Amino acid sequence: VQLQASGGGLVQTGASLRLSCAASGRPGSTIGWFRQAPGKEREFVAAISYVGRSTTYADSVKGRFTISRDNARTTVYLQMNGLKPEDTAVYYCAGDELTGWSLARANKQQSYNSWGQGTLVTVSS
């Protein structure tokens, strides 16, 4: 799976942004969003199954972020509302090396073997 993330930018606290992840290649993969803040390890944000019926979120973004994908299954979105300074990070989308949905796999970085280049989100206070 080839992935390309876009949509990052500089916003103020409380603002919204929508990230996009253009996916091409082998169908059937779960797509996940991860983020890495300065000086911190990369962490899981959200994931969605190939058909879009199953999703999971990190506790830190539940109720604020929504992951979705288009009907053509070529783009995965991460709608981010109520942004906080602690959301500042480089956001990456990634494709699971296996097909099918597994909640046990979806939030683990080691499940993913295809990574996009990242897009920077900066939230000012």
GROMACS .gro file of N, CA, C and O in nm:
model
  500
    1VAL      N    1   0.085  -0.118   0.000
    1VAL     CA    2   0.000   0.000   0.000
    1VAL      C    3   0.089   0.124   0.000
    1VAL      O    4   0.182   0.133   0.078
    2GLN      N    5   0.057   0.217  -0.090
    2GLN     CA    6   0.128   0.345  -0.093
    2GLN      C    7   0.038   0.451  -0.031
    2GLN      O    8  -0.082   0.455  -0.059
    3LEU      N    9   0.097   0.534   0.052
    3LEU     CA   10   0.019   0.629   0.129
    3LEU      C   11   0.080   0.768   0.121
    3LEU      O   12   0.203   0.782   0.123
    4GLN      N   13  -0.006   0.868   0.118
    4GLN     CA   14   0.040   1.006   0.120
    4GLN      C   15  -0.055   1.089   0.205
    4GLN      O   16  -0.173   1.100   0.174
    5ALA      N   17  -0.001   1.146   0.312
    5ALA     CA   18  -0.079   1.226   0.404
    5ALA      C   19  -0.068   1.374   0.368
    5ALA      O   20   0.035   1.420   0.320
    6SER      N   21  -0.177   1.447   0.394
    6SER     CA   22  -0.179   1.590   0.369
    6SER      C   23  -0.282   1.656   0.460
    6SER      O   24  -0.362   1.587   0.524
    7GLY      N   25  -0.279   1.788   0.463
    7GLY     CA   26  -0.381   1.863   0.535
    7GLY      C   27  -0.338   1.928   0.664
    7GLY      O   28  -0.417   1.996   0.729
    8GLY      N   29  -0.214   1.909   0.702
    8GLY     CA   30  -0.167   1.971   0.825
    8GLY      C   31  -0.154   2.121   0.812
    8GLY      O   32  -0.167   2.177   0.703
    9GLY      N   33  -0.130   2.186   0.925
    9GLY     CA   34  -0.114   2.330   0.925
    9GLY      C   35  -0.103   2.386   1.063
    9GLY      O   36  -0.097   2.311   1.162
   10LEU      N   37  -0.103   2.518   1.071
   10LEU     CA   38  -0.095   2.589   1.198
   10LEU      C   39  -0.234   2.645   1.231
   10LEU      O   40  -0.290   2.721   1.151
   11VAL      N   41  -0.286   2.607   1.347
   11VAL     CA   42  -0.418   2.654   1.388
   11VAL      C   43  -0.414   2.693   1.535
   11VAL      O   44  -0.320   2.660   1.607
   12GLN      N   45  -0.519   2.762   1.578
   12GLN     CA   46  -0.529   2.800   1.719
   12GLN      C   47  -0.605   2.695   1.798
   12GLN      O   48  -0.679   2.613   1.741
   13THR      N   49  -0.589   2.701   1.927
   13THR     CA   50  -0.662   2.611   2.016
   13THR      C   51  -0.813   2.620   1.989
   13THR      O   52  -0.867   2.729   1.975
   14GLY      N   53  -0.875   2.504   1.980
   14GLY     CA   54  -1.018   2.497   1.956
   14GLY      C   55  -1.056   2.486   1.810
   14GLY      O   56  -1.173   2.459   1.778
   15ALA      N   57  -0.962   2.505   1.722
   15ALA     CA   58  -0.990   2.500   1.578
   15ALA      C   59  -1.004   2.356   1.530
   15ALA      O   60  -0.983   2.260   1.605
   16SER      N   61  -1.038   2.343   1.402
   16SER     CA   62  -1.054   2.212   1.339
   16SER      C   63  -0.962   2.201   1.218
   16SER      O   64  -0.928   2.302   1.154
   17LEU      N   65  -0.922   2.079   1.190
   17LEU     CA   66  -0.846   2.048   1.070
   17LEU      C   67  -0.891   1.912   1.020
   17LEU      O   68  -0.932   1.827   1.100
   18ARG      N   69  -0.881   1.890   0.890
   18ARG     CA   70  -0.908   1.758   0.835
   18ARG      C   71  -0.784   1.710   0.761
   18ARG      O   72  -0.741   1.774   0.664
   19LEU      N   73  -0.730   1.601   0.807
   19LEU     CA   74  -0.618   1.538   0.739
   19LEU      C   75  -0.669   1.436   0.638
   19LEU      O   76  -0.772   1.373   0.661
   20SER      N   77  -0.595   1.420   0.530
   20SER     CA   78  -0.630   1.322   0.429
   20SER      C   79  -0.513   1.227   0.408
   20SER      O   80  -0.397   1.266   0.417
   21CYS      N   81  -0.547   1.102   0.378
   21CYS     CA   82  -0.446   1.002   0.348
   21CYS      C   83  -0.489   0.933   0.219
   21CYS      O   84  -0.587   0.859   0.219
   22ALA      N   85  -0.416   0.961   0.113
   22ALA     CA   86  -0.445   0.898  -0.016
   22ALA      C   87  -0.377   0.761  -0.019
   22ALA      O   88  -0.255   0.752   0.001
   23ALA      N   89  -0.458   0.657  -0.041
   23ALA     CA   90  -0.406   0.521  -0.037
   23ALA      C   91  -0.422   0.454  -0.173
   23ALA      O   92  -0.527   0.465  -0.236
   24SER      N   93  -0.319   0.384  -0.216
   24SER     CA   94  -0.326   0.308  -0.341
   24SER      C   95  -0.249   0.179  -0.324
   24SER      O   96  -0.166   0.165  -0.234
   25GLY      N   97  -0.280   0.082  -0.408
   25GLY     CA   98  -0.211  -0.046  -0.400
   25GLY      C   99  -0.305  -0.156  -0.353
   25GLY      O  100  -0.423  -0.157  -0.386
   26ARG      N  101  -0.253  -0.247  -0.271
   26ARG     CA  102  -0.330  -0.365  -0.232
   26ARG      C  103  -0.453  -0.326  -0.149
   26ARG      O  104  -0.441  -0.259  -0.047
   27PRO      N  105  -0.571  -0.369  -0.189
   27PRO     CA  106  -0.692  -0.340  -0.111
   27PRO      C  107  -0.703  -0.431   0.011
   27PRO      O  108  -0.633  -0.531   0.021
   28GLY      N  109  -0.792  -0.390   0.102
   28GLY     CA  110  -0.824  -0.476   0.215
   28GLY      C  111  -0.757  -0.439   0.345
   28GLY      O  112  -0.787  -0.498   0.448
   29SER      N  113  -0.668  -0.340   0.340
   29SER     CA  114  -0.592  -0.309   0.461
   29SER      C  115  -0.661  -0.209   0.551
   29SER      O  116  -0.721  -0.113   0.505
   30THR      N  117  -0.647  -0.231   0.680
   30THR     CA  118  -0.680  -0.129   0.779
   30THR      C  119  -0.583  -0.013   0.763
   30THR      O  120  -0.464  -0.033   0.739
   31ILE      N  121  -0.634   0.109   0.776
   31ILE     CA  122  -0.550   0.228   0.774
   31ILE      C  123  -0.553   0.292   0.911
   31ILE      O  124  -0.660   0.310   0.971
   32GLY      N  125  -0.437   0.326   0.961
   32GLY     CA  126  -0.426   0.390   1.091
   32GLY      C  127  -0.360   0.526   1.081
   32GLY      O  128  -0.284   0.554   0.989
   33TRP      N  129  -0.394   0.610   1.177
   33TRP     CA  130  -0.325   0.739   1.194
   33TRP      C  131  -0.245   0.731   1.323
   33TRP      O  132  -0.295   0.685   1.426
   34PHE      N  133  -0.123   0.777   1.314
   34PHE     CA  134  -0.034   0.787   1.429
   34PHE      C  135   0.022   0.928   1.434
   34PHE      O  136   0.015   1.001   1.335
   35ARG      N  137   0.077   0.966   1.547
   35ARG     CA  138   0.138   1.098   1.556
   35ARG      C  139   0.261   1.092   1.643
   35ARG      O  140   0.274   1.007   1.732
   36GLN      N  141   0.353   1.184   1.614
   36GLN     CA  142   0.475   1.194   1.694
   36GLN      C  143   0.500   1.339   1.727
   36GLN      O  144   0.524   1.422   1.638
   37ALA      N  145   0.491   1.369   1.856
   37ALA     CA  146   0.517   1.504   1.904
   37ALA      C  147   0.668   1.521   1.926
   37ALA      O  148   0.740   1.423   1.943
   38PRO      N  149   0.715   1.645   1.926
   38PRO     CA  150   0.858   1.669   1.947
   38PRO      C  151   0.908   1.606   2.076
   38PRO      O  152   0.849   1.627   2.183
   39GLY      N  153   1.012   1.528   2.065
   39GLY     CA  154   1.073   1.468   2.183
   39GLY      C  155   0.999   1.350   2.241
   39GLY      O  156   1.036   1.299   2.347
   40LYS      N  157   0.894   1.305   2.171
   40LYS     CA  158   0.815   1.192   2.221
   40LYS      C  159   0.812   1.079   2.119
   40LYS      O  160   0.843   1.098   2.002
   41GLU      N  161   0.770   0.964   2.166
   41GLU     CA  162   0.758   0.850   2.076
   41GLU      C  163   0.630   0.860   1.995
   41GLU      O  164   0.533   0.925   2.037
   42ARG      N  165   0.629   0.795   1.882
   42ARG     CA  166   0.510   0.793   1.799
   42ARG      C  167   0.400   0.715   1.869
   42ARG      O  168   0.425   0.611   1.930
   43GLU      N  169   0.276   0.767   1.860
   43GLU     CA  170   0.165   0.703   1.929
   43GLU      C  171   0.046   0.687   1.836
   43GLU      O  172   0.029   0.760   1.738
   44PHE      N  173  -0.038   0.592   1.870
   44PHE     CA  174  -0.159   0.563   1.794
   44PHE      C  175  -0.262   0.672   1.814
   44PHE      O  176  -0.277   0.725   1.923
   45VAL      N  177  -0.335   0.704   1.705
   45VAL     CA  178  -0.443   0.802   1.713
   45VAL      C  179  -0.578   0.737   1.682
   45VAL      O  180  -0.671   0.742   1.761
   46ALA      N  181  -0.589   0.675   1.564
   46ALA     CA  182  -0.716   0.618   1.521
   46ALA      C  183  -0.690   0.520   1.408
   46ALA      O  184  -0.587   0.528   1.340
   47ALA      N  185  -0.785   0.430   1.386
   47ALA     CA  186  -0.774   0.334   1.276
   47ALA      C  187  -0.912   0.302   1.223
   47ALA      O  188  -1.012   0.310   1.296
   48ILE      N  189  -0.917   0.262   1.096
   48ILE     CA  190  -1.043   0.229   1.031
   48ILE      C  191  -1.023   0.107   0.942
   48ILE      O  192  -0.918   0.091   0.879
   49SER      N  193  -1.124   0.021   0.939
   49SER     CA  194  -1.117  -0.098   0.856
   49SER      C  195  -1.130  -0.060   0.708
   49SER      O  196  -1.170   0.050   0.674
   50TYR      N  197  -1.099  -0.157   0.623
   50TYR     CA  198  -1.101  -0.130   0.479
   50TYR      C  199  -1.240  -0.087   0.432
   50TYR      O  200  -1.254   0.006   0.353
   51VAL      N  201  -1.342  -0.153   0.481
   51VAL     CA  202  -1.478  -0.117   0.437
   51VAL      C  203  -1.535  -0.001   0.516
   51VAL      O  204  -1.641   0.049   0.484
   52GLY      N  205  -1.465   0.041   0.620
   52GLY     CA  206  -1.505   0.159   0.694
   52GLY      C  207  -1.606   0.136   0.803
   52GLY      O  208  -1.653   0.231   0.865
   53ARG      N  209  -1.639   0.011   0.832
   53ARG     CA  210  -1.743  -0.016   0.933
   53ARG      C  211  -1.687  -0.022   1.074
   53ARG      O  212  -1.762  -0.009   1.171
   54SER      N  213  -1.558  -0.046   1.086
   54SER     CA  214  -1.497  -0.060   1.218
   54SER      C  215  -1.393   0.050   1.238
   54SER      O  216  -1.314   0.078   1.148
   55THR      N  217  -1.398   0.111   1.356
   55THR     CA  218  -1.301   0.215   1.391
   55THR      C  219  -1.258   0.197   1.536
   55THR      O  220  -1.328   0.135   1.616
   56THR      N  221  -1.145   0.255   1.568
   56THR     CA  222  -1.100   0.259   1.707
   56THR      C  223  -1.017   0.384   1.725
   56THR      O  224  -0.955   0.434   1.629
   57TYR      N  225  -1.017   0.438   1.847
   57TYR     CA  226  -0.950   0.564   1.876
   57TYR      C  227  -0.867   0.554   2.004
   57TYR      O  228  -0.901   0.479   2.096
   58ALA      N  229  -0.764   0.635   2.010
   58ALA     CA  230  -0.693   0.654   2.136
   58ALA      C  231  -0.782   0.733   2.231
   58ALA      O  232  -0.862   0.817   2.187
   59ASP      N  233  -0.770   0.706   2.359
   59ASP     CA  234  -0.854   0.774   2.458
   59ASP      C  235  -0.836   0.926   2.450
   59ASP      O  236  -0.931   1.002   2.474
   60SER      N  237  -0.716   0.970   2.416
   60SER     CA  238  -0.686   1.113   2.417
   60SER      C  239  -0.760   1.191   2.308
   60SER      O  240  -0.769   1.314   2.316
   61VAL      N  241  -0.812   1.121   2.208
   61VAL     CA  242  -0.880   1.191   2.098
   61VAL      C  243  -1.027   1.153   2.085
   61VAL      O  244  -1.098   1.211   2.001
   62LYS      N  245  -1.073   1.059   2.163
   62LYS     CA  246  -1.213   1.017   2.155
   62LYS      C  247  -1.306   1.136   2.178
   62LYS      O  248  -1.286   1.215   2.269
   63GLY      N  249  -1.407   1.145   2.093
   63GLY     CA  250  -1.503   1.254   2.104
   63GLY      C  251  -1.460   1.381   2.034
   63GLY      O  252  -1.541   1.472   2.015
   64ARG      N  253  -1.334   1.390   1.993
   64ARG     CA  254  -1.285   1.509   1.922
   64ARG      C  255  -1.245   1.477   1.779
   64ARG      O  256  -1.264   1.558   1.689
   65PHE      N  257  -1.188   1.360   1.758
   65PHE     CA  258  -1.140   1.320   1.625
   65PHE      C  259  -1.235   1.214   1.567
   65PHE      O  260  -1.288   1.130   1.640
   66THR      N  261  -1.250   1.218   1.435
   66THR     CA  262  -1.330   1.118   1.366
   66THR      C  263  -1.254   1.069   1.244
   66THR      O  264  -1.210   1.150   1.162
   67ILE      N  265  -1.240   0.938   1.233
   67ILE     CA  266  -1.175   0.878   1.116
   67ILE      C  267  -1.282   0.825   1.023
   67ILE      O  268  -1.384   0.770   1.068
   68SER      N  269  -1.261   0.843   0.894
   68SER     CA  270  -1.358   0.796   0.795
   68SER      C  271  -1.284   0.767   0.665
   68SER      O  272  -1.166   0.802   0.650
   69ARG      N  273  -1.355   0.703   0.572
   69ARG     CA  274  -1.295   0.684   0.440
   69ARG      C  275  -1.401   0.699   0.334
   69ARG      O  276  -1.519   0.679   0.361
   70ASP      N  277  -1.359   0.735   0.215
   70ASP     CA  278  -1.455   0.761   0.109
   70ASP      C  279  -1.506   0.629   0.052
   70ASP      O  280  -1.451   0.522   0.077
   71ASN      N  281  -1.613   0.638  -0.025
   71ASN     CA  282  -1.675   0.517  -0.079
   71ASN      C  283  -1.583   0.441  -0.174
   71ASN      O  284  -1.592   0.320  -0.187
   72ALA      N  285  -1.497   0.513  -0.241
   72ALA     CA  286  -1.402   0.448  -0.333
   72ALA      C  287  -1.288   0.381  -0.259
   72ALA      O  288  -1.208   0.309  -0.320
   73ARG      N  289  -1.281   0.407  -0.127
   73ARG     CA  290  -1.178   0.347  -0.042
   73ARG      C  291  -1.038   0.386  -0.086
   73ARG      O  292  -0.943   0.308  -0.068
   74THR      N  293  -1.026   0.507  -0.142
   74THR     CA  294  -0.894   0.554  -0.181
   74THR      C  295  -0.840   0.661  -0.089
   74THR      O  296  -0.721   0.692  -0.094
   75THR      N  297  -0.926   0.717  -0.006
   75THR     CA  298  -0.883   0.823   0.084
   75THR      C  299  -0.939   0.800   0.224
   75THR      O  300  -1.057   0.770   0.238
   76VAL      N  301  -0.854   0.815   0.322
   76VAL     CA  302  -0.895   0.808   0.463
   76VAL      C  303  -0.877   0.947   0.522
   76VAL      O  304  -0.775   1.012   0.499
   77TYR      N  305  -0.977   0.989   0.597
   77TYR     CA  306  -0.977   1.122   0.655
   77TYR      C  307  -0.965   1.114   0.808
   77TYR      O  308  -1.012   1.019   0.870
   78LEU      N  309  -0.905   1.215   0.863
   78LEU     CA  310  -0.904   1.232   1.008
   78LEU      C  311  -0.954   1.373   1.037
   78LEU      O  312  -0.881   1.470   1.017
   79GLN      N  313  -1.079   1.382   1.077
   79GLN     CA  314  -1.138   1.510   1.114
   79GLN      C  315  -1.102   1.539   1.258
   79GLN      O  316  -1.137   1.461   1.347
   80MET      N  317  -1.035   1.649   1.281
   80MET     CA  318  -0.988   1.683   1.415
   80MET      C  319  -1.057   1.811   1.460
   80MET      O  320  -1.037   1.917   1.399
   81ASN      N  321  -1.139   1.801   1.561
   81ASN     CA  322  -1.210   1.915   1.618
   81ASN      C  323  -1.159   1.943   1.758
   81ASN      O  324  -1.103   1.855   1.824
   82GLY      N  325  -1.181   2.063   1.804
   82GLY     CA  326  -1.140   2.098   1.940
   82GLY      C  327  -0.992   2.076   1.965
   82GLY      O  328  -0.952   2.023   2.069
   83LEU      N  329  -0.910   2.118   1.870
   83LEU     CA  330  -0.766   2.092   1.881
   83LEU      C  331  -0.705   2.162   2.002
   83LEU      O  332  -0.745   2.273   2.038
   84LYS      N  333  -0.610   2.093   2.061
   84LYS     CA  334  -0.539   2.142   2.179
   84LYS      C  335  -0.390   2.150   2.148
   84LYS      O  336  -0.341   2.080   2.058
   85PRO      N  337  -0.316   2.230   2.221
   85PRO     CA  338  -0.171   2.237   2.198
   85PRO      C  339  -0.104   2.100   2.206
   85PRO      O  340  -0.008   2.073   2.133
   86GLU      N  341  -0.155   2.013   2.291
   86GLU     CA  342  -0.095   1.879   2.303
   86GLU      C  343  -0.122   1.790   2.183
   86GLU      O  344  -0.069   1.680   2.175
   87ASP      N  345  -0.204   1.836   2.089
   87ASP     CA  346  -0.223   1.763   1.964
   87ASP      C  347  -0.115   1.797   1.862
   87ASP      O  348  -0.111   1.735   1.755
   88THR      N  349  -0.030   1.892   1.894
   88THR     CA  350   0.078   1.929   1.804
   88THR      C  351   0.170   1.810   1.781
   88THR      O  352   0.221   1.750   1.875
   89ALA      N  353   0.189   1.775   1.654
   89ALA     CA  354   0.269   1.657   1.620
   89ALA      C  355   0.277   1.645   1.468
   89ALA      O  356   0.203   1.711   1.396
   90VAL      N  357   0.365   1.558   1.425
   90VAL     CA  358   0.363   1.512   1.286
   90VAL      C  359   0.270   1.391   1.282
   90VAL      O  360   0.287   1.297   1.360
   91TYR      N  361   0.173   1.398   1.194
   91TYR     CA  362   0.073   1.292   1.182
   91TYR      C  363   0.106   1.204   1.062
   91TYR      O  364   0.131   1.255   0.951
   92TYR      N  365   0.105   1.074   1.085
   92TYR     CA  366   0.135   0.977   0.981
   92TYR      C  367   0.015   0.885   0.959
   92TYR      O  368  -0.051   0.844   1.055
   93CYS      N  369  -0.009   0.848   0.834
   93CYS     CA  370  -0.104   0.740   0.809
   93CYS      C  371  -0.023   0.616   0.771
   93CYS      O  372   0.088   0.626   0.718
   94ALA      N  373  -0.081   0.502   0.801
   94ALA     CA  374  -0.010   0.376   0.781
   94ALA      C  375  -0.107   0.267   0.740
   94ALA      O  376  -0.225   0.270   0.777
   95GLY      N  377  -0.056   0.168   0.666
   95GLY     CA  378  -0.137   0.056   0.620
   95GLY      C  379  -0.094  -0.073   0.686
   95GLY      O  380   0.025  -0.103   0.695
   96ASP      N  381  -0.192  -0.149   0.735
   96ASP     CA  382  -0.166  -0.277   0.798
   96ASP      C  383  -0.108  -0.375   0.696
   96ASP      O  384  -0.154  -0.379   0.582
   97GLU      N  385  -0.011  -0.453   0.738
   97GLU     CA  386   0.049  -0.549   0.646
   97GLU      C  387  -0.045  -0.665   0.616
   97GLU      O  388  -0.025  -0.735   0.517
   98LEU      N  389  -0.146  -0.684   0.697
   98LEU     CA  390  -0.243  -0.789   0.673
   98LEU      C  391  -0.375  -0.728   0.629
   98LEU      O  392  -0.402  -0.612   0.655
   99THR      N  393  -0.457  -0.806   0.563
   99THR     CA  394  -0.591  -0.760   0.528
   99THR      C  395  -0.689  -0.802   0.637
   99THR      O  396  -0.660  -0.887   0.720
  100GLY      N  397  -0.806  -0.735   0.637
  100GLY     CA  398  -0.906  -0.765   0.738
  100GLY      C  399  -0.887  -0.680   0.862
  100GLY      O  400  -0.782  -0.620   0.884
  101TRP      N  401  -0.991  -0.675   0.943
  101TRP     CA  402  -0.991  -0.592   1.064
  101TRP      C  403  -0.961  -0.675   1.187
  101TRP      O  404  -1.017  -0.782   1.206
  102SER      N  405  -0.874  -0.624   1.269
  102SER     CA  406  -0.845  -0.685   1.397
  102SER      C  407  -0.827  -0.573   1.499
  102SER      O  408  -0.731  -0.495   1.489
  103LEU      N  409  -0.916  -0.566   1.595
  103LEU     CA  410  -0.903  -0.463   1.698
  103LEU      C  411  -0.773  -0.478   1.774
  103LEU      O  412  -0.712  -0.380   1.816
  104ALA      N  413  -0.730  -0.603   1.790
  104ALA     CA  414  -0.606  -0.627   1.865
  104ALA      C  415  -0.483  -0.574   1.791
  104ALA      O  416  -0.382  -0.542   1.853
  105ARG      N  417  -0.493  -0.566   1.659
  105ARG     CA  418  -0.380  -0.520   1.578
  105ARG      C  419  -0.386  -0.370   1.550
  105ARG      O  420  -0.283  -0.306   1.531
  106ALA      N  421  -0.507  -0.317   1.545
  106ALA     CA  422  -0.528  -0.184   1.486
  106ALA      C  423  -0.452  -0.072   1.555
  106ALA      O  424  -0.416   0.026   1.491
  107ASN      N  425  -0.428  -0.083   1.685
  107ASN     CA  426  -0.363   0.028   1.756
  107ASN      C  427  -0.215   0.003   1.782
  107ASN      O  428  -0.153   0.074   1.861
  108LYS      N  429  -0.158  -0.095   1.716
  108LYS     CA  430  -0.018  -0.129   1.738
  108LYS      C  431   0.067  -0.094   1.616
  108LYS      O  432   0.039  -0.139   1.505
  109GLN      N  433   0.171  -0.017   1.638
  109GLN     CA  434   0.255   0.028   1.527
  109GLN      C  435   0.315  -0.090   1.450
  109GLN      O  436   0.328  -0.082   1.328
  110GLN      N  437   0.347  -0.196   1.521
  110GLN     CA  438   0.414  -0.308   1.454
  110GLN      C  439   0.322  -0.382   1.357
  110GLN      O  440   0.368  -0.464   1.280
  111SER      N  441   0.192  -0.350   1.360
  111SER     CA  442   0.100  -0.412   1.265
  111SER      C  443   0.111  -0.351   1.127
  111SER      O  444   0.065  -0.408   1.029
  112TYR      N  445   0.169  -0.233   1.119
  112TYR     CA  446   0.169  -0.155   0.997
  112TYR      C  447   0.306  -0.160   0.930
  112TYR      O  448   0.408  -0.137   0.995
  113ASN      N  449   0.306  -0.186   0.800
  113ASN     CA  450   0.433  -0.193   0.729
  113ASN      C  451   0.444  -0.092   0.615
  113ASN      O  452   0.546  -0.088   0.545
  114SER      N  453   0.340  -0.011   0.596
  114SER     CA  454   0.344   0.094   0.494
  114SER      C  455   0.314   0.226   0.562
  114SER      O  456   0.212   0.239   0.631
  115TRP      N  457   0.401   0.324   0.542
  115TRP     CA  458   0.386   0.453   0.611
  115TRP      C  459   0.395   0.568   0.511
  115TRP      O  460   0.480   0.567   0.421
  116GLY      N  461   0.307   0.667   0.532
  116GLY     CA  462   0.315   0.789   0.454
  116GLY      C  463   0.424   0.880   0.509
  116GLY      O  464   0.487   0.850   0.611
  117GLN      N  465   0.442   0.995   0.447
  117GLN     CA  466   0.554   1.082   0.482
  117GLN      C  467   0.526   1.173   0.600
  117GLN      O  468   0.619   1.234   0.651
  118GLY      N  469   0.405   1.184   0.645
  118GLY     CA  470   0.374   1.267   0.760
  118GLY      C  471   0.334   1.408   0.722
  118GLY      O  472   0.382   1.464   0.623
  119THR      N  473   0.245   1.465   0.801
  119THR     CA  474   0.203   1.603   0.783
  119THR      C  475   0.199   1.670   0.920
  119THR      O  476   0.152   1.612   1.017
  120LEU      N  477   0.253   1.791   0.929
  120LEU     CA  478   0.271   1.859   1.056
  120LEU      C  479   0.145   1.936   1.095
  120LEU      O  480   0.094   2.016   1.018
  121VAL      N  481   0.102   1.911   1.217
  121VAL     CA  482  -0.009   1.986   1.276
  121VAL      C  483   0.046   2.063   1.396
  121VAL      O  484   0.105   2.002   1.486
  122THR      N  485   0.028   2.193   1.395
  122THR     CA  486   0.073   2.277   1.506
  122THR      C  487  -0.045   2.353   1.561
  122THR      O  488  -0.115   2.423   1.486
  123VAL      N  489  -0.070   2.337   1.690
  123VAL     CA  490  -0.181   2.404   1.755
  123VAL      C  491  -0.125   2.505   1.853
  123VAL      O  492  -0.056   2.469   1.949
  124SER      N  493  -0.152   2.631   1.830
  124SER     CA  494  -0.100   2.736   1.916
  124SER      C  495  -0.198   2.766   2.029
  124SER      O  496  -0.320   2.756   2.012
  125SER      N  497  -0.144   2.805   2.143
  125SER     CA  498  -0.229   2.834   2.259
  125SER      C  499  -0.270   2.980   2.265
  125SER      O  500  -0.222   3.061   2.187
   0.00000   0.00000   0.00000
